Structure formats: structure tokens, C-alpha cells
PDB file of C-alpha atoms in Angstrom:
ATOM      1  CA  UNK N   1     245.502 140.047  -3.084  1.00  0.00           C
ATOM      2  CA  UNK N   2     242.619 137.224  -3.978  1.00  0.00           C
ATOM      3  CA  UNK N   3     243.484 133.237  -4.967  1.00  0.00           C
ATOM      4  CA  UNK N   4     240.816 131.062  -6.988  1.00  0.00           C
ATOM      5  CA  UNK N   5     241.295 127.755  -6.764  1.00  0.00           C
ATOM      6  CA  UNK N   6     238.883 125.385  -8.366  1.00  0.00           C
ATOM      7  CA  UNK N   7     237.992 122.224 -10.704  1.00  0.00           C
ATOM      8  CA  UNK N   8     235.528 121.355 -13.325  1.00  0.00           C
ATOM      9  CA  UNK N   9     234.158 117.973 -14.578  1.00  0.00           C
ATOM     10  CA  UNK N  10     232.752 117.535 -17.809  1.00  0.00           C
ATOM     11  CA  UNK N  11     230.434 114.769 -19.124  1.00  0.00           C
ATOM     12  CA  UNK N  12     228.602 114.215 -22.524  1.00  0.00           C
ATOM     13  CA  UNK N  13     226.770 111.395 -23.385  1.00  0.00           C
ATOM     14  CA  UNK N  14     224.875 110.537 -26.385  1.00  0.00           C
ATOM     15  CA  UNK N  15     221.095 109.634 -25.454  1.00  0.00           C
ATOM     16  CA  UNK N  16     220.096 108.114 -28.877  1.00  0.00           C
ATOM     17  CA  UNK N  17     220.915 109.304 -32.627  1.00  0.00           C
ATOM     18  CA  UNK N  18     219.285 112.745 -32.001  1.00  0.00           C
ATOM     19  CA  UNK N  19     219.259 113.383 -28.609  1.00  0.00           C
ATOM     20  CA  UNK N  20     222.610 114.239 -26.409  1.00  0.00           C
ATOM     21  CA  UNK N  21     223.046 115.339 -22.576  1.00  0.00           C
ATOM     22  CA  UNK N  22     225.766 117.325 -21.431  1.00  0.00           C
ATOM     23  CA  UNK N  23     226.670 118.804 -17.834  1.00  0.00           C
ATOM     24  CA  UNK N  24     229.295 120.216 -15.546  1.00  0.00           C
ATOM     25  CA  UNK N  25     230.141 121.281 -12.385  1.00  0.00           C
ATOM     26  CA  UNK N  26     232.687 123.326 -11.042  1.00  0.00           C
ATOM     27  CA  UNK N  27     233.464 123.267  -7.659  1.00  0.00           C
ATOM     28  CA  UNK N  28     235.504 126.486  -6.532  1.00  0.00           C
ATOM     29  CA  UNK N  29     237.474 128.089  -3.217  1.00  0.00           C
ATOM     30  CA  UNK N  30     238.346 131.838  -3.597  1.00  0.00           C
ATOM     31  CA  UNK N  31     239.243 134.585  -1.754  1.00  0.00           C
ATOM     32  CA  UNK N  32     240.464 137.725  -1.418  1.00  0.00           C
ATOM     33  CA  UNK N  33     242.272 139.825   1.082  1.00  0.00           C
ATOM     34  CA  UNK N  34     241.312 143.600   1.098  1.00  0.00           C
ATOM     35  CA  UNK N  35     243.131 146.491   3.619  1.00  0.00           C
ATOM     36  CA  UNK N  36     240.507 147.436   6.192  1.00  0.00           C
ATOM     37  CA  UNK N  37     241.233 151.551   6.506  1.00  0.00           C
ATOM     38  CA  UNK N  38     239.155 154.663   7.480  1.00  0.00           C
ATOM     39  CA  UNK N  39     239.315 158.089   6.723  1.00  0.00           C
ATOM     40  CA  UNK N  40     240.697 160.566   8.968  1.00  0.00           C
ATOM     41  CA  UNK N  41     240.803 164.238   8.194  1.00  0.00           C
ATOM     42  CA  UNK N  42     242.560 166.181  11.153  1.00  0.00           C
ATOM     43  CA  UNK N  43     243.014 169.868  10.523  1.00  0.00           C
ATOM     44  CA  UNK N  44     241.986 169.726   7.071  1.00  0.00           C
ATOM     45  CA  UNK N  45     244.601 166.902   5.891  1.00  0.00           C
ATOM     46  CA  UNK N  46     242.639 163.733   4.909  1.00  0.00           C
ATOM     47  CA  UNK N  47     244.600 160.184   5.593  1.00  0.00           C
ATOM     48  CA  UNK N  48     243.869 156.822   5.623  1.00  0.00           C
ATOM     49  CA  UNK N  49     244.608 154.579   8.680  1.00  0.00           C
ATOM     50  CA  UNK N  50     245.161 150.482   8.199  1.00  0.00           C
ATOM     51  CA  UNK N  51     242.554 149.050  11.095  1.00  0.00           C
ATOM     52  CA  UNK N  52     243.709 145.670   9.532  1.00  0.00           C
ATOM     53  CA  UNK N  53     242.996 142.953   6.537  1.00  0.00           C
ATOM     54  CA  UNK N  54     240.077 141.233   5.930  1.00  0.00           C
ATOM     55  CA  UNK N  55     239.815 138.373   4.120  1.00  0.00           C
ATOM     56  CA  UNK N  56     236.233 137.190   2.422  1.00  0.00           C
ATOM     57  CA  UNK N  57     234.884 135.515  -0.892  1.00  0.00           C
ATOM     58  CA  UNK N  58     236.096 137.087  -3.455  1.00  0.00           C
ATOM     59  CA  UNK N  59     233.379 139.585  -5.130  1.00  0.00           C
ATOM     60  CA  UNK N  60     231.072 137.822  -7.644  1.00  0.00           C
ATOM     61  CA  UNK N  61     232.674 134.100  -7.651  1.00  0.00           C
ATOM     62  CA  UNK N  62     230.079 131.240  -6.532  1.00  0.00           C
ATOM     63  CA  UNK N  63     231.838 128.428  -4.894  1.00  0.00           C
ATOM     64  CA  UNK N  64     230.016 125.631  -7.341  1.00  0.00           C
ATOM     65  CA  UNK N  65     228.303 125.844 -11.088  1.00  0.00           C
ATOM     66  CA  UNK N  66     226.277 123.399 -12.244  1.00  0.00           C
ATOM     67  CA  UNK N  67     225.317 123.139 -15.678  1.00  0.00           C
ATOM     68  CA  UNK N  68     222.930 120.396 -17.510  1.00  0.00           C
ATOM     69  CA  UNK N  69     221.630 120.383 -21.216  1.00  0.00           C
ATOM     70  CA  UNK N  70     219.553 118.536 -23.267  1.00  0.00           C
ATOM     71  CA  UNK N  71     220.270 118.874 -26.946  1.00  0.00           C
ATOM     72  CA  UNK N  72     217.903 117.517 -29.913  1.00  0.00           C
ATOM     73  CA  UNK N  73     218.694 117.885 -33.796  1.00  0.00           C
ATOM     74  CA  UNK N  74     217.057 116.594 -36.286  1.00  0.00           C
ATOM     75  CA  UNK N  75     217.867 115.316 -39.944  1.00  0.00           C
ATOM     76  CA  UNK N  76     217.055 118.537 -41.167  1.00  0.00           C
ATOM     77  CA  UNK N  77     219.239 120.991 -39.073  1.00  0.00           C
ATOM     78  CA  UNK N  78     216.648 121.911 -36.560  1.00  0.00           C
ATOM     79  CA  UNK N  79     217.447 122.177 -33.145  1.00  0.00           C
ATOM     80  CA  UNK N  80     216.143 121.997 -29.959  1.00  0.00           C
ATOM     81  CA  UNK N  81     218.443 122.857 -26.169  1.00  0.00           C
ATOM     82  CA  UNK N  82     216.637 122.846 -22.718  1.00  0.00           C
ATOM     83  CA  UNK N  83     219.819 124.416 -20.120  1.00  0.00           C
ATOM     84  CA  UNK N  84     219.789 124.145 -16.603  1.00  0.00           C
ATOM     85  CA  UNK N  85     221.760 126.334 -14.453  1.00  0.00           C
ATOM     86  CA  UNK N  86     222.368 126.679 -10.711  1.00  0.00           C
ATOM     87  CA  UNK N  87     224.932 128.841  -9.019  1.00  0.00           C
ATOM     88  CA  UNK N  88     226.098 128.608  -5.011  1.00  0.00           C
ATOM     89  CA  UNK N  89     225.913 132.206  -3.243  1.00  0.00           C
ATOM     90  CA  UNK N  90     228.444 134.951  -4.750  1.00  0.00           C
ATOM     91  CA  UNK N  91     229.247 137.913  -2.897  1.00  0.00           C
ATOM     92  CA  UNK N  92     227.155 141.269  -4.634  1.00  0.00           C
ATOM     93  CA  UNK N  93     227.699 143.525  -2.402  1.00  0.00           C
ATOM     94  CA  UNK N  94     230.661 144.497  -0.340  1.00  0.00           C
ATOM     95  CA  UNK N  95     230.226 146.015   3.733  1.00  0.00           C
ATOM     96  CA  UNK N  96     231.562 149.418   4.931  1.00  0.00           C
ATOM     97  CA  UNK N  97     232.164 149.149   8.478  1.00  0.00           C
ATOM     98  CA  UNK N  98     230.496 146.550  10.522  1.00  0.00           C
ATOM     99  CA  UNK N  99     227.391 146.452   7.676  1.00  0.00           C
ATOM    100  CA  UNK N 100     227.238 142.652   7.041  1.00  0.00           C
ATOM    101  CA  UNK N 101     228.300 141.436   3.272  1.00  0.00           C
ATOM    102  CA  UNK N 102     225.757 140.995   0.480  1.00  0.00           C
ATOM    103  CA  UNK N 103     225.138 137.523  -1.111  1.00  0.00           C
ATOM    104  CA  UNK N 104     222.626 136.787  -3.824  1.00  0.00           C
ATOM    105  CA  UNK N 105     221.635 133.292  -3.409  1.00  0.00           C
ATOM    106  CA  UNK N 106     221.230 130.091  -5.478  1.00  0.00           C
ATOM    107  CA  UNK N 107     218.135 130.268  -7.994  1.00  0.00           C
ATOM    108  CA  UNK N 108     217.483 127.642 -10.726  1.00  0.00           C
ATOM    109  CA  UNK N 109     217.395 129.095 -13.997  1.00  0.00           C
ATOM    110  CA  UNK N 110     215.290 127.033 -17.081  1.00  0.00           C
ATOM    111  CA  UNK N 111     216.387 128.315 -20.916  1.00  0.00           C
ATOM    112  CA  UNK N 112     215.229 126.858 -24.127  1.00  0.00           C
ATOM    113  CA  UNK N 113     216.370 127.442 -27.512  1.00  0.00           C
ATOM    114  CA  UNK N 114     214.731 126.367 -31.141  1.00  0.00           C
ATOM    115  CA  UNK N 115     217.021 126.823 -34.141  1.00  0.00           C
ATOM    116  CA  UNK N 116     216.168 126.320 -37.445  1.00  0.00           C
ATOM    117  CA  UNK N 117     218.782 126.939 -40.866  1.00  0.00           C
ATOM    118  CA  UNK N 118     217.072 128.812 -43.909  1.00  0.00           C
ATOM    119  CA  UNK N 119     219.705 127.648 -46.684  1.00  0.00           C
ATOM    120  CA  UNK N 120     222.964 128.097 -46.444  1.00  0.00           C
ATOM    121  CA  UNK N 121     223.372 131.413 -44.966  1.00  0.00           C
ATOM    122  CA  UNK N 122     220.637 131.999 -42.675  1.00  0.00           C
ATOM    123  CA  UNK N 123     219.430 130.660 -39.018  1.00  0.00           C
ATOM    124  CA  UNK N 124     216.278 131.645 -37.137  1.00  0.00           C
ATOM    125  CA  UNK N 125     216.066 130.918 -33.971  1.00  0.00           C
ATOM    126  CA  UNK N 126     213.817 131.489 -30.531  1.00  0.00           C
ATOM    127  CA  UNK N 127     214.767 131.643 -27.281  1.00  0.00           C
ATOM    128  CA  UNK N 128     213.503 131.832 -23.796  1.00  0.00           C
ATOM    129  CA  UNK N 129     215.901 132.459 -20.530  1.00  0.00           C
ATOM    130  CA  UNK N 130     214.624 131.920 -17.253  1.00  0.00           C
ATOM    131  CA  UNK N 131     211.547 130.062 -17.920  1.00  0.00           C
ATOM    132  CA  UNK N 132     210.521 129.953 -14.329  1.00  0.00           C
ATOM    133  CA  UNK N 133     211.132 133.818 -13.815  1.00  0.00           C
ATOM    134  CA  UNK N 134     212.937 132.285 -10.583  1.00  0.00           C
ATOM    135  CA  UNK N 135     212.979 134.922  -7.573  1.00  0.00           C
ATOM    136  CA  UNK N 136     216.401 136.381  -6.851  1.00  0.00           C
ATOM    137  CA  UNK N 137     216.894 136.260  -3.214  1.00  0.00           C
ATOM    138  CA  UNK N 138     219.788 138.670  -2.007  1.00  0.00           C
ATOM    139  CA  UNK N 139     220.561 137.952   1.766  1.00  0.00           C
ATOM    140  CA  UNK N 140     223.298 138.412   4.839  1.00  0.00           C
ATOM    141  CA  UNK N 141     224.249 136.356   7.628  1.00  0.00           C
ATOM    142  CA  UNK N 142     223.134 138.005  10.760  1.00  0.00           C
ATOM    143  CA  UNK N 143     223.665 136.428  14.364  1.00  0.00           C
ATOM    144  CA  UNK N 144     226.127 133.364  14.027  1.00  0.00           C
ATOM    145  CA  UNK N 145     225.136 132.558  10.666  1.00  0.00           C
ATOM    146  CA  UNK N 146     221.450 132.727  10.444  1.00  0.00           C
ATOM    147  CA  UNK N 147     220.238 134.575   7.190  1.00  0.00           C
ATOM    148  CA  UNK N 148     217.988 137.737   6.730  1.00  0.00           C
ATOM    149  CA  UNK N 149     217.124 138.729   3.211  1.00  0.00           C
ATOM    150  CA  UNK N 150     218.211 141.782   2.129  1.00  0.00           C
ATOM    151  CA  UNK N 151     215.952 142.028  -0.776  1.00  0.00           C
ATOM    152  CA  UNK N 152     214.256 139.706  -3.388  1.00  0.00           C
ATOM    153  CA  UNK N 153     213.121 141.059  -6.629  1.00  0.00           C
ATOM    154  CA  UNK N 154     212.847 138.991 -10.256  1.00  0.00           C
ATOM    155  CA  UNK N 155     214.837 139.919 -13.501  1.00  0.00           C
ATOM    156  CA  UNK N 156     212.006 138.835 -15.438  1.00  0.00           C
ATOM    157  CA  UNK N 157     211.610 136.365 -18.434  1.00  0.00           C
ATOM    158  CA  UNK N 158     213.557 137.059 -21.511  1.00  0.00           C
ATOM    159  CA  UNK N 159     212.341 135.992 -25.668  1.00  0.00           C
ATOM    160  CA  UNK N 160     214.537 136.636 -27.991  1.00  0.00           C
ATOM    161  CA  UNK N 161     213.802 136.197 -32.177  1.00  0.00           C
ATOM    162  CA  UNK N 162     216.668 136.428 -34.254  1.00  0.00           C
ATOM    163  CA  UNK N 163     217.555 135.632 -37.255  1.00  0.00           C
ATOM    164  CA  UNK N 164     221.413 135.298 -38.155  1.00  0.00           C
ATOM    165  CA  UNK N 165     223.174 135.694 -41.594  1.00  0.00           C
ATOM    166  CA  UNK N 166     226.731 133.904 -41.443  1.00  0.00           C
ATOM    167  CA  UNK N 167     229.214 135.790 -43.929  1.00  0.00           C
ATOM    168  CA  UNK N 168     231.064 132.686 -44.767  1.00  0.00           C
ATOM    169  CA  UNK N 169     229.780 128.835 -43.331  1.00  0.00           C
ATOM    170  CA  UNK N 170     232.476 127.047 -45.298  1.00  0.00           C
ATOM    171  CA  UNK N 171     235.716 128.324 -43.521  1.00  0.00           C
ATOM    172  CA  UNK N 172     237.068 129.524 -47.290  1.00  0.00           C
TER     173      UNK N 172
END
């Protein structure tokens, strides 16, 4: 059984004629109650026996988002969005016995994105995610809270060129 309960507030605001910020946050509660059981095999017959129910985060959900982004176009159709994204800790892995839960914690993450129209049909665009190459940092709580990495490692910076053909931009 697992219950999400959250909100989300949204804001835009335009900076000038070309320039436009937008952000949110969501601010969530979630949780999910999971049968604690073990396996018994006596003479050869395996069964499962309820120790009892455990209730945690649910599995991937961060309690808050926060999302920013700066947005430029110009007269011409070119583009220009710096994101910011932070996430609170999320569960990523789950225990087996008394092994402590898994949580990968917060890490700012920097993206940009150039865009550029080539007639009527075509876009190019660039992009870069995770700018900073920001360390993920996977930890536990160990000993009335206190935390104890797990492991740290970084997903590495991303580029991406593409260019885009649209089959039909007028909606006819």
C-alpha cells in the first residue's frame, strides 16, 4: 500500500521583451507500507512468514523539486534556456534484513540549451546537461541519524547535437 501526497507552485514572470524566468517547487510526503517476511524452508517446503509491516519513503520519490529557468528568444527564433534542478533525497535502494536503506542525495544539476529554426521545417539545436558534472552522493543513516556514504560516483556531462525535422508546424 503507498500514499503521495504533495503540492506544486508555479511562477513565470516576464524579465524584459526577450528574456522570461520560470520556476517551481513541489513539496511532497509519501510513503509506502511493505510486508516484512522471511523465507523458511522446513523439510523441503519453502514458506514465507509475516515478521511485520514496515513503512518507509516510498522508492524513488524526493520529498521537494525545485526547478528554475531562464529563457531568451530572440526576433529571429533563436533560443537560449539555462535549467536549474535540485531534488531532496529519494530512496534507491531498498534493505533486506537489518541492512540500512539507500538514499541518493540532493545534487544541483546546470543544463543549457541553444535552438536555432532553419526554415520552416527544421531546428538545430545544442545541449549540455549537468554542466557541473555534480558528484552523486548515495548514503544511509547509521547510528540515530548520522549519515555514511554508501558510494559517490558522477554520471558524467552529456552534449547532445540534433537537428529536428517537424512533419507538419502548421497544425493542418
Amino acid at each position: 500500500q503507498s500514499n503521495v501526497y504533495g503540492i506544486e507552485l508555479e511562477g513565470r514572470v516576464a524579465l524584459s521583451e526577450r528574456f522570461e524566468f520560470r520556476s517551481n517547487i513541489s513539496l511532497v510526503k509519501s510513503y509506502t507500507k511493505v510486508e516484512d517476511r522471511r523465507l523458511v524452508i522446513e523439510n523441503g517446503t519453502k514458506s514465507w512468514v509475516v515478521l511485520g509491516i514496515i513503512e518507509r519513503n516510498m522508492f524513488g520519490q524526493a520529498p521537494y523539486v525545485l526547478n528554475a529557468i531562464l529563457n531568451y528568444t530572440s526576433l529571429k527564433g533563436f533560443s537560449a534556456s539555462l535549467s536549474y534542478n535540485i531534488q531532496g533525497p529519494k530512496l534507491v535502494l531498498t534493505s533486506i534484513d537489518e541492512s540500512p536503506d539507500i538514499y541518493e542525495m540532493p545534487r544541483h544539476l546546470l543544463n543549457l540549451k541553444l535552438a536555432q529554426p532553419l526554415g520552416k521545417r527544421f531546428n538545430l539545436s545544442f545541449t549540455i546537461k549537468d554542466i557541473l558534472n555534480t558528484q552523486a552522493r548515495r548514503s544511509y543513516k547509521y547510528d540515530e541519524g548520522y549519515l555514511l556514504d554508501f558510494d559517490r560516483f558522477r554520471y558524467g556531462t552529456e552534449y547532445a547535437l540534433a537537428i529536428a525535422y517537424t512533419l507538419n508546424s502548421s497544425g493542418k
